[in-house]
Every structure is written in structure tokens, then in C-alpha cells.
mmCIF file of C-alpha atoms in Angstrom:
data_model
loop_
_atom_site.group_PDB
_atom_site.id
_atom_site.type_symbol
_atom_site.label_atom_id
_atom_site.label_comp_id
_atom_site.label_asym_id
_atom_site.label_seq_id
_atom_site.Cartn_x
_atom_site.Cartn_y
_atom_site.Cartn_z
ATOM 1 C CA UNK A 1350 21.073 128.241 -18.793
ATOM 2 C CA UNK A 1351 22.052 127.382 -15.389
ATOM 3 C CA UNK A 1352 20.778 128.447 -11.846
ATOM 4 C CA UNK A 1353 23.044 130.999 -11.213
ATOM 5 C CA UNK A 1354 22.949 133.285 -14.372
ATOM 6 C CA UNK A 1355 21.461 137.065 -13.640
ATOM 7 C CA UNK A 1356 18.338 137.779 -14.931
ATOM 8 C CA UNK A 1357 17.895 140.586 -17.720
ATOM 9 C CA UNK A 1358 15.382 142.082 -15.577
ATOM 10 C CA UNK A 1359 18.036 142.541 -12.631
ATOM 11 C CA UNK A 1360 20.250 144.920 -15.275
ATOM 12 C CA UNK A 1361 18.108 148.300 -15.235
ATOM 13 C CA UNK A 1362 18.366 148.059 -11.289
ATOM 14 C CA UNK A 1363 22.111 147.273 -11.699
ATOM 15 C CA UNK A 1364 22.590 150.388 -13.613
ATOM 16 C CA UNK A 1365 21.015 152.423 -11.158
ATOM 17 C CA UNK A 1366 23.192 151.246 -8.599
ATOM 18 C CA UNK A 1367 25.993 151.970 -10.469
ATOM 19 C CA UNK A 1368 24.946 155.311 -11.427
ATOM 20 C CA UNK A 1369 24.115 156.035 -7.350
ATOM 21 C CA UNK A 1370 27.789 154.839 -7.090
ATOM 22 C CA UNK A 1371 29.318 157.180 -9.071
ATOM 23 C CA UNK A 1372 27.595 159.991 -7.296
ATOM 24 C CA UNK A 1373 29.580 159.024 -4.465
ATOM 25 C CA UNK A 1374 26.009 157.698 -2.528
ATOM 26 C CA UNK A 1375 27.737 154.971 -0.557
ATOM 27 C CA UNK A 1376 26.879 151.439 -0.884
ATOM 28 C CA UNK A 1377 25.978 151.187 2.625
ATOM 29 C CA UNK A 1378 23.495 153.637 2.005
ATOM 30 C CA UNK A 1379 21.953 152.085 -1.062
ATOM 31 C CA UNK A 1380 21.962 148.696 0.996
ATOM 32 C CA UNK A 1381 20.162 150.031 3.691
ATOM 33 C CA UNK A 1382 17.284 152.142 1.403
ATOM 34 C CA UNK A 1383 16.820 148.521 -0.018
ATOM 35 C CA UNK A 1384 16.934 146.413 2.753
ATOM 36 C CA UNK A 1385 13.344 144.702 3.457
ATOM 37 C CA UNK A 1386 13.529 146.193 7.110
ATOM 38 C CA UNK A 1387 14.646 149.981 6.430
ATOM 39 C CA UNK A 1388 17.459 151.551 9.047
ATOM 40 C CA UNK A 1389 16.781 154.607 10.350
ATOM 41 C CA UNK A 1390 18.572 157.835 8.503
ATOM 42 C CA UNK A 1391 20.017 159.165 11.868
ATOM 43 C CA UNK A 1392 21.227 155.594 12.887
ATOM 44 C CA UNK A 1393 22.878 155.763 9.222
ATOM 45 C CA UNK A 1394 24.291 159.154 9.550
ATOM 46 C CA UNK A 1395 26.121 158.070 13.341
ATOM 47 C CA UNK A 1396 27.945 155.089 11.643
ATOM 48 C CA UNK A 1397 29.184 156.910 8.602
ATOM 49 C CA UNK A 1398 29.105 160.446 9.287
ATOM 50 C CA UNK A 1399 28.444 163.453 7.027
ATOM 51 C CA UNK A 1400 30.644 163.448 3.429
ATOM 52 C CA UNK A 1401 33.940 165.997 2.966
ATOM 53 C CA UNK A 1402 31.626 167.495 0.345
ATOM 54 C CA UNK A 1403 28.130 168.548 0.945
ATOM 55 C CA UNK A 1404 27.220 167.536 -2.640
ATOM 56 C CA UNK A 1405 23.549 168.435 -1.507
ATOM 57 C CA UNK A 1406 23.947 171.853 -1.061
ATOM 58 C CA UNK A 1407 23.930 174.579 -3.286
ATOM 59 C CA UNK A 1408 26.952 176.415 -4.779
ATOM 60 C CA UNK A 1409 27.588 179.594 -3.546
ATOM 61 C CA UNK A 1410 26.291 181.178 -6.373
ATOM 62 C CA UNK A 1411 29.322 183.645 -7.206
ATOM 63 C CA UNK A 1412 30.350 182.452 -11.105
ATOM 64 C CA UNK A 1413 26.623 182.647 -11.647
ATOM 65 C CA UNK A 1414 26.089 186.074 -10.284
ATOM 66 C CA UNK A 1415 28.758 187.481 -12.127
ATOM 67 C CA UNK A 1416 27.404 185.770 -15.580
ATOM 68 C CA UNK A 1417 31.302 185.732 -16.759
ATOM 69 C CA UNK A 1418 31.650 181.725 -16.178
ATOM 70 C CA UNK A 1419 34.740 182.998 -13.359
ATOM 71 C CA UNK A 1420 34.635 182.356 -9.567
#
């Protein structure tokens, strides 16, 4: 094996990262929460700005209420 071939150990972290991708987390983001000297959230939040879609918040709860599967 040579010097440059990825570890097996490197492939559950890789799949994480992938996964965090998918949920639209951006890469910066997942760069930054990794990085050996953190960056601080707000300093984060004034380069890239909030998402379209506030994936963090809670649906408005109307298909639920009604308990028919309709919004």
C-alpha cells in the first residue's frame, strides 16, 4: 500500500460528512465545527447568512392538527 491511500478508519467520519451534506449543513460549516481552532457561530452566520429554509424550525403544525395527512 502506498502513502497516500485513506485509511478504513477515516470512512465512518466520511459518511457522516456526507450524510451532514445531504442535510444541506454546508461544508463551510462542517469545516469550521472541525477545525482545531473553532470560529465563532456569529462570525459564521455574517459570512454565510441564514438558509431560504429554516430546516430547524418546526412545521406549522396544520396537516398534523387536522389528523387527515392534508395541509
Amino acid at each position: 500500500m502506498s502513502d497516500d491511500t485513506p485509511e478504513t478508519l477515516a470512512v465512518p467520519d466520511a459518511e457522516r460528512v456526507r450524510e451532514l451534506l445531504e442535510a444541506h449543513v454546508p461544508l463551510t460549516l462542517i469545516a469550521d465545527l472541525t477545525a482545531a481552532e473553532a470560529v465563532p457561530s456569529q462570525e459564521i452566520l455574517e459570512k454565510e447568512g441564514l438558509p431560504e429554509e429554516e430546516w430547524w424550525q418546526p412545521e406549522n403544525g396544520t396537516a398534523q392538527a387536522s389528523g387527515d395527512g392534508r395541509s
